[in-house]
Short mmCIF file of C-alpha atoms and ligand atoms in Angstrom, two decimals:
data_model
loop_
_atom_site.label_atom_id
_atom_site.label_comp_id
_atom_site.label_asym_id
_atom_site.label_seq_id
_atom_site.Cartn_x
_atom_site.Cartn_y
_atom_site.Cartn_z
CA UNK H 1 12.36 -37.27 -16.26
CA UNK H 2 12.69 -37.23 -12.43
CA UNK H 3 16.17 -36.13 -12.71
CA UNK H 4 15.22 -33.30 -15.15
CA UNK H 5 12.51 -32.30 -12.79
CA UNK H 6 14.72 -32.09 -9.86
CA UNK H 7 17.26 -29.98 -11.90
CA UNK H 8 14.60 -27.81 -13.06
CA UNK H 9 13.45 -27.46 -9.45
CA UNK H 10 16.96 -26.46 -8.33
CA UNK H 11 17.19 -23.92 -11.11
CA UNK H 12 14.04 -22.36 -10.24
CA UNK H 13 15.02 -22.10 -6.54
CA UNK H 14 18.25 -20.57 -7.23
CA UNK H 15 16.63 -18.01 -9.36
CA UNK H 16 14.19 -17.12 -6.63
CA UNK H 17 17.06 -16.67 -4.22
CA UNK H 18 18.86 -14.55 -6.61
CA UNK H 19 15.83 -12.42 -7.11
CA UNK H 20 15.36 -12.10 -3.27
CA UNK H 21 19.02 -11.26 -2.86
CA UNK H 22 18.89 -8.68 -5.55
CA UNK H 23 15.73 -7.07 -4.04
CA UNK H 24 17.40 -6.85 -0.62
CA UNK H 25 20.44 -5.27 -2.21
CA UNK H 26 18.27 -2.65 -4.07
CA UNK H 27 16.29 -2.03 -0.83
CA UNK H 28 19.47 -1.40 1.13
CA UNK H 29 20.82 0.92 -1.59
CA UNK H 30 17.59 2.79 -1.76
CA UNK H 31 17.63 3.44 2.01
CA UNK H 32 21.05 5.14 1.46
CA UNK H 33 19.92 6.88 -1.71
CA UNK H 34 17.45 9.06 0.28
CA UNK H 35 20.26 10.32 2.56
CA UNK H 36 22.75 10.60 -0.13
CA UNK H 37 20.47 12.77 -2.42
CA UNK H 38 20.67 10.15 -5.35
CA UNK H 39 16.93 10.64 -6.27
CA UNK H 40 15.87 13.49 -8.65
CA UNK H 41 12.94 14.30 -10.63
CA UNK H 42 12.38 14.65 -14.35
CA UNK H 43 9.38 16.62 -15.69
CA UNK H 44 7.40 15.70 -18.69
CA UNK H 45 5.32 18.43 -20.38
CA UNK H 46 1.66 17.81 -20.89
CA UNK H 47 0.08 19.98 -23.81
CA UNK H 48 -3.42 21.03 -24.66
CA UNK H 49 -4.04 19.50 -27.95
CA UNK H 50 -6.41 22.09 -29.32
CA UNK H 51 -4.44 25.19 -28.35
CA UNK H 52 -0.87 23.79 -28.04
CA UNK H 53 -0.71 25.61 -24.70
CA UNK H 54 1.17 24.00 -21.74
CA UNK H 55 -1.24 22.15 -19.49
CA UNK H 56 1.05 20.96 -16.94
CA UNK H 57 4.15 18.72 -16.17
CA UNK H 58 4.28 15.27 -14.56
CA UNK H 59 7.03 14.76 -12.07
CA UNK H 60 8.77 11.30 -12.63
CA UNK H 61 11.35 10.14 -10.13
CA UNK H 62 14.89 9.04 -11.13
CA UNK H 63 17.61 7.30 -9.24
CA UNK H 64 21.27 8.22 -10.06
CA UNK H 65 23.13 5.38 -8.37
CA UNK H 66 26.99 6.02 -8.04
CA UNK H 67 27.74 2.46 -9.52
CA UNK H 68 24.59 1.46 -11.24
CA UNK H 69 23.88 4.66 -13.15
CA UNK H 70 20.41 5.59 -13.80
CA UNK H 71 18.03 3.22 -12.24
CA UNK H 72 14.50 3.28 -13.86
CA UNK H 73 11.55 3.67 -11.50
CA UNK H 74 10.21 0.33 -12.63
CA UNK H 75 13.12 -1.22 -10.97
CA UNK H 76 12.79 0.39 -7.66
CA UNK H 77 9.21 1.64 -7.03
CA UNK H 78 7.90 -1.87 -6.66
CA UNK H 79 10.66 -2.74 -4.20
CA UNK H 80 9.95 0.60 -2.30
CA UNK H 81 6.35 -0.45 -2.15
CA UNK H 82 7.04 -3.99 -0.85
CA UNK H 83 9.61 -2.68 1.81
CA UNK H 84 7.58 0.22 3.05
CA UNK H 85 10.24 2.65 1.76
CA UNK H 86 7.71 4.12 -0.52
CA UNK H 87 6.44 6.52 2.27
CA UNK H 88 9.85 8.19 2.41
CA UNK H 89 10.42 8.12 -1.34
CA UNK H 90 6.78 9.49 -1.87
CA UNK H 91 7.32 12.21 0.62
CA UNK H 92 10.61 13.25 -0.93
CA UNK H 93 9.04 13.31 -4.46
CA UNK H 94 6.13 15.46 -3.43
CA UNK H 95 8.45 17.97 -1.49
CA UNK H 96 10.94 18.06 -4.32
CA UNK H 97 8.22 18.77 -6.86
CA UNK H 98 6.58 21.51 -4.82
CA UNK H 99 10.05 23.02 -4.00
CA UNK H 100 10.75 23.10 -7.83
CA UNK H 101 7.35 24.58 -8.65
CA UNK H 102 7.86 27.37 -6.15
CA UNK H 103 11.15 28.10 -7.71
CA UNK H 104 9.86 28.13 -11.12
CA UNK H 105 6.99 30.36 -9.99
CA UNK H 106 9.41 32.81 -8.68
CA UNK H 107 11.29 32.83 -12.01
CA UNK H 108 7.99 33.09 -14.15
CA UNK H 109 8.71 29.62 -15.57
CA UNK H 110 6.10 27.56 -13.70
CA UNK H 111 3.78 25.35 -15.64
CA UNK H 112 0.13 25.68 -14.60
CA UNK H 113 0.39 22.54 -12.39
CA UNK H 114 2.59 19.64 -11.49
CA UNK H 115 1.43 16.08 -11.36
CA UNK H 116 2.80 13.72 -8.78
CA UNK H 117 2.49 9.93 -8.65
CA UNK H 118 1.20 8.45 -5.48
CA UNK H 119 1.36 4.60 -4.73
CA UNK H 120 -1.64 2.90 -3.33
CA UNK H 121 0.54 1.76 -0.46
CA UNK H 122 0.99 5.46 0.71
CA UNK H 123 -2.64 5.60 1.52
CA UNK H 124 -2.45 2.83 4.24
CA UNK H 125 -1.75 5.37 6.97
CA UNK H 126 -4.32 7.87 6.36
CA UNK H 127 -1.77 10.60 6.73
CA UNK H 128 -1.59 11.55 3.04
CA UNK H 129 -3.84 14.61 3.24
CA UNK H 130 -1.70 16.03 6.16
CA UNK H 131 1.47 15.28 4.53
CA UNK H 132 0.16 16.98 1.26
CA UNK H 133 -1.19 20.06 3.13
CA UNK H 134 2.06 20.48 5.08
CA UNK H 135 4.21 20.13 2.04
CA UNK H 136 2.06 22.78 0.15
CA UNK H 137 2.29 25.12 3.00
CA UNK H 138 6.06 24.74 3.45
CA UNK H 139 6.56 25.84 -0.31
CA UNK H 140 3.74 28.44 -0.30
CA UNK H 141 2.24 26.51 -3.20
CA UNK H 142 -1.58 26.84 -3.84
CA UNK H 143 -3.30 23.34 -3.78
CA UNK H 144 -4.70 24.09 -7.33
CA UNK H 145 -1.17 23.82 -8.66
CA UNK H 146 -0.97 20.19 -7.57
CA UNK H 147 -2.49 17.13 -9.14
CA UNK H 148 -2.11 13.65 -7.64
CA UNK H 149 -2.07 10.65 -9.96
CA UNK H 150 -3.38 7.46 -8.43
CA UNK H 151 -4.08 4.13 -10.19
CA UNK H 152 -7.29 2.36 -10.55
CA UNK H 153 -6.40 -0.29 -8.19
CA UNK H 154 -6.53 2.35 -5.40
CA UNK H 155 -9.93 3.41 -6.46
CA UNK H 156 -11.13 -0.09 -6.27
CA UNK H 157 -10.22 -0.56 -2.65
CA UNK H 158 -13.55 -0.35 -0.78
CA UNK H 159 -11.83 1.30 2.04
CA UNK H 160 -13.55 4.18 3.94
CA UNK H 161 -10.15 5.61 4.90
CA UNK H 162 -8.95 5.93 1.28
CA UNK H 163 -12.25 7.40 0.25
CA UNK H 164 -11.93 9.97 3.15
CA UNK H 165 -8.37 10.86 2.18
CA UNK H 166 -9.37 11.45 -1.43
CA UNK H 167 -12.17 13.56 -0.41
CA UNK H 168 -10.02 15.52 2.06
CA UNK H 169 -7.64 16.26 -0.81
CA UNK H 170 -10.45 17.21 -3.09
CA UNK H 171 -11.78 19.64 -0.36
CA UNK H 172 -8.16 20.99 0.00
CA UNK H 173 -8.29 21.91 -3.82
CA UNK H 174 -5.90 19.41 -4.91
CA UNK H 175 -6.83 17.69 -8.12
CA UNK H 176 -6.87 13.95 -8.59
CA UNK H 177 -6.07 11.98 -11.80
CA UNK H 178 -6.77 8.35 -12.52
CA UNK H 179 -3.47 7.04 -13.93
CA UNK H 180 -3.28 4.20 -16.60
CA UNK H 181 -6.87 4.36 -16.98
CA UNK H 182 -8.40 1.25 -18.71
CA UNK H 183 -5.65 -1.16 -17.77
CA UNK H 184 -6.99 -2.06 -14.23
CA UNK H 185 -10.51 -3.12 -13.83
CA UNK H 186 -13.68 -3.20 -15.71
CA UNK H 187 -15.91 -1.47 -13.14
CA UNK H 188 -16.38 2.33 -13.66
CA UNK H 189 -18.52 2.79 -10.63
CA UNK H 190 -15.62 4.21 -8.70
CA UNK H 191 -15.52 7.20 -11.00
CA UNK H 192 -18.87 8.20 -9.49
CA UNK H 193 -17.59 7.79 -5.81
CA UNK H 194 -14.25 9.43 -6.09
CA UNK H 195 -13.67 13.21 -6.68
CA UNK H 196 -11.47 12.85 -9.67
CA UNK H 197 -11.00 15.41 -12.45
CA UNK H 198 -8.72 13.70 -14.87
CA UNK H 199 -8.37 10.40 -16.66
CA UNK H 200 -5.02 9.30 -18.06
CA UNK H 201 -5.52 7.16 -21.15
CA UNK H 202 -2.89 4.42 -20.71
CA UNK H 203 0.02 4.38 -23.38
CA UNK H 204 -0.81 0.74 -24.13
CA UNK H 205 -3.90 2.15 -26.00
CA UNK H 206 -2.04 4.84 -27.71
CA UNK H 207 0.94 2.89 -28.91
CA UNK H 208 -0.68 1.13 -31.79
CA UNK H 209 -3.36 3.69 -32.73
CA UNK H 210 -2.07 3.89 -36.26
CA UNK H 211 -2.65 0.26 -37.29
CA UNK H 212 -4.94 -1.23 -34.64
CA UNK H 213 -8.66 -0.77 -35.08
CA UNK H 214 -9.45 -2.09 -31.64
CA UNK H 215 -7.11 0.26 -29.85
CA UNK H 216 -8.66 3.12 -31.81
CA UNK H 217 -12.19 2.03 -30.78
CA UNK H 218 -11.02 1.66 -27.00
CA UNK H 219 -9.15 5.12 -27.10
CA UNK H 220 -12.16 6.79 -28.46
CA UNK H 221 -14.45 5.09 -25.79
CA UNK H 222 -12.20 6.35 -23.09
CA UNK H 223 -12.28 9.91 -24.47
CA UNK H 224 -16.08 9.70 -24.53
CA UNK H 225 -16.31 8.43 -21.02
CA UNK H 226 -14.13 11.27 -19.97
CA UNK H 227 -16.11 13.89 -21.86
CA UNK H 228 -19.55 12.59 -20.49
CA UNK H 229 -18.18 12.80 -16.92
CA UNK H 230 -16.61 16.24 -17.59
CA UNK H 231 -13.14 14.95 -16.89
CA UNK H 232 -10.06 16.13 -18.56
CA UNK H 233 -8.64 13.28 -20.53
CA UNK H 234 -4.75 13.10 -20.93
CA UNK H 235 -3.38 10.72 -23.34
CA UNK H 236 -0.11 9.13 -22.38
CA UNK H 237 2.84 8.04 -24.61
CA UNK H 238 2.06 10.17 -27.69
CA UNK H 239 4.99 9.74 -29.98
CA UNK H 240 3.65 10.72 -33.41
CA UNK H 241 1.77 13.39 -35.20
CA UNK H 242 -0.66 10.67 -36.51
CA UNK H 243 -1.49 9.60 -32.91
CA UNK H 244 -2.00 13.24 -31.94
CA UNK H 245 -4.32 13.91 -34.87
CA UNK H 246 -6.51 10.91 -34.02
CA UNK H 247 -6.75 11.96 -30.44
CA UNK H 248 -7.48 15.46 -31.36
CA UNK H 249 -10.19 14.23 -33.78
CA UNK H 250 -11.80 12.15 -30.82
CA UNK H 251 -11.91 15.27 -28.64
CA UNK H 252 -9.08 14.24 -26.23
CA UNK H 253 -7.93 17.37 -24.29
CA UNK H 254 -4.25 16.92 -23.41
CA UNK H 255 -1.37 14.87 -24.74
CA UNK H 256 1.89 13.70 -23.00
CA UNK H 257 4.67 11.94 -24.75
CA UNK H 258 7.84 12.04 -26.77
CA UNK H 259 6.07 13.82 -29.57
CA UNK H 260 6.30 16.96 -27.41
CA UNK H 261 9.10 16.11 -25.03
CA UNK H 262 10.81 13.23 -23.00
CA UNK H 263 10.66 13.70 -19.23
CA UNK H 264 13.26 16.62 -18.80
CA UNK H 265 15.66 17.56 -16.15
CA UNK H 266 14.63 21.10 -14.56
CA UNK H 267 17.13 22.92 -16.64
CA UNK H 268 16.13 21.14 -19.79
CA UNK H 269 12.48 21.88 -19.10
CA UNK H 270 13.21 25.72 -18.90
CA UNK H 271 15.18 25.41 -22.19
CA UNK H 272 12.27 23.54 -23.76
CA UNK H 273 9.81 26.25 -22.45
CA UNK H 274 12.07 28.97 -24.00
CA UNK H 275 12.01 27.28 -27.34
CA UNK H 276 8.31 27.31 -27.64
CA UNK H 277 6.33 29.67 -29.66
P1 C2E L 301 3.67 6.35 -15.48
O1 C2E L 301 3.01 7.17 -14.26
O2 C2E L 301 2.56 5.77 -16.37
O3 C2E L 301 4.48 7.32 -16.19
C1 C2E L 301 4.61 7.40 -17.66
C2 C2E L 301 5.92 6.71 -18.09
O4 C2E L 301 5.76 6.71 -19.49
C3 C2E L 301 7.09 7.32 -17.70
O5 C2E L 301 8.09 6.30 -17.44
C4 C2E L 301 7.57 8.16 -18.97
O6 C2E L 301 8.89 8.32 -19.01
C5 C2E L 301 7.06 7.25 -20.02
N1 C2E L 301 6.75 7.91 -21.32
C6 C2E L 301 6.34 9.17 -21.44
N2 C2E L 301 6.06 9.46 -22.70
C7 C2E L 301 6.42 8.41 -23.41
C8 C2E L 301 6.32 8.15 -24.77
O7 C2E L 301 5.84 8.93 -25.77
N3 C2E L 301 6.59 6.81 -25.17
C9 C2E L 301 7.01 5.85 -24.28
N4 C2E L 301 7.22 4.68 -24.76
N5 C2E L 301 6.98 6.13 -22.97
C10 C2E L 301 6.77 7.32 -22.47
P2 C2E L 301 8.96 6.18 -16.26
O8 C2E L 301 9.48 7.55 -15.93
O9 C2E L 301 10.08 5.16 -16.54
O10 C2E L 301 8.10 5.86 -15.08
C11 C2E L 301 7.48 4.52 -15.03
C12 C2E L 301 6.42 4.40 -13.96
O11 C2E L 301 7.10 4.52 -12.66
C13 C2E L 301 5.42 5.53 -13.95
O12 C2E L 301 4.47 5.22 -14.90
C14 C2E L 301 4.92 5.48 -12.49
O13 C2E L 301 4.04 4.50 -12.45
C15 C2E L 301 6.18 5.09 -11.75
N6 C2E L 301 6.68 6.25 -11.11
C16 C2E L 301 7.49 7.24 -11.66
N7 C2E L 301 7.76 8.29 -10.75
C17 C2E L 301 7.18 7.84 -9.60
C18 C2E L 301 7.02 8.49 -8.33
O14 C2E L 301 7.45 9.60 -8.09
N8 C2E L 301 6.23 7.87 -7.50
C19 C2E L 301 5.53 6.70 -7.79
N9 C2E L 301 4.76 6.05 -6.80
N10 C2E L 301 5.62 6.09 -8.94
C20 C2E L 301 6.33 6.63 -9.88
CA1 CA L 302 1.60 8.82 -13.94
CA1 CA L 303 0.42 6.44 -16.63
CA1 CA L 304 1.91 3.50 -17.34
#
């Protein structure tokens, strides 16, 4: 048993080293990726359920590595967060999304707004409002065309600097959305303290709506929380007409998911827009 234990320990140890080595490799490559223009954005449409009108698009970052191919954000965003690279990645994402919006606007193809994901880590410096204001100004984009998606964990940080930053963004006219709503914490008190205008019902509640009574109850509860607080509720990961019908019935405002479109490269978004009634 002792022998086995030691082997098991060695095995574990080696895995940890491999993990650490891989993280360092990804981190080094990500540093280069920013200079080499390997990052790009895809845009996923969000649709008003009742009217079928385009509500907005969410910008989702992609990494096209010359050897590794498409690296999903789940593989590099956490590493960017740990290493501090998230500030550079996050600034790039915001700049690129605003640049694209300005171009679409000129071409008469802009969605009503673009949503950009922000990591909690980006709020450590207190420079987010300035960065956002500068970026909007640089591209001549009105603040009302930008929504920032932040997770519940950020809202739960009882941190005056974060609260100040969110209020500054609100006063600027930028909208704030709570991403992955329902997955983080049970306290809803932060909804009162923070100037949010949108709740994003996490896709884990949407996935099994067809055959899970509990998920149906939770989804409809989230929609009602949103309604009573006069927040726009956006359901994520809507893949089927059945899920859409249920969400519509509950009074959910907006849906985003493969049922309408996958995250699309800019050209594909324009094509998708053309194909709409
Ligand atoms: P998220 O913000 O919750 O984004 C939604 C994810 O769900 C996206 O994954 C999207 O491609 C996927 N999705 C959309 N519709 C469907 C559907 O109908 N079915 C299924 N199964 N999935 C769907 P993606 O693009 O891989 O992004 C994963 C996560 O990475 C995002 O989750 C977000 O947390 C993070 N992320 C992406 N871009 C950025 C970024 O620019 N900055 C930061 N900080 N995080 C980002
Ligand atoms: Ca998001
Ligand atoms: Ca989400
Ligand atoms: Ca999610």
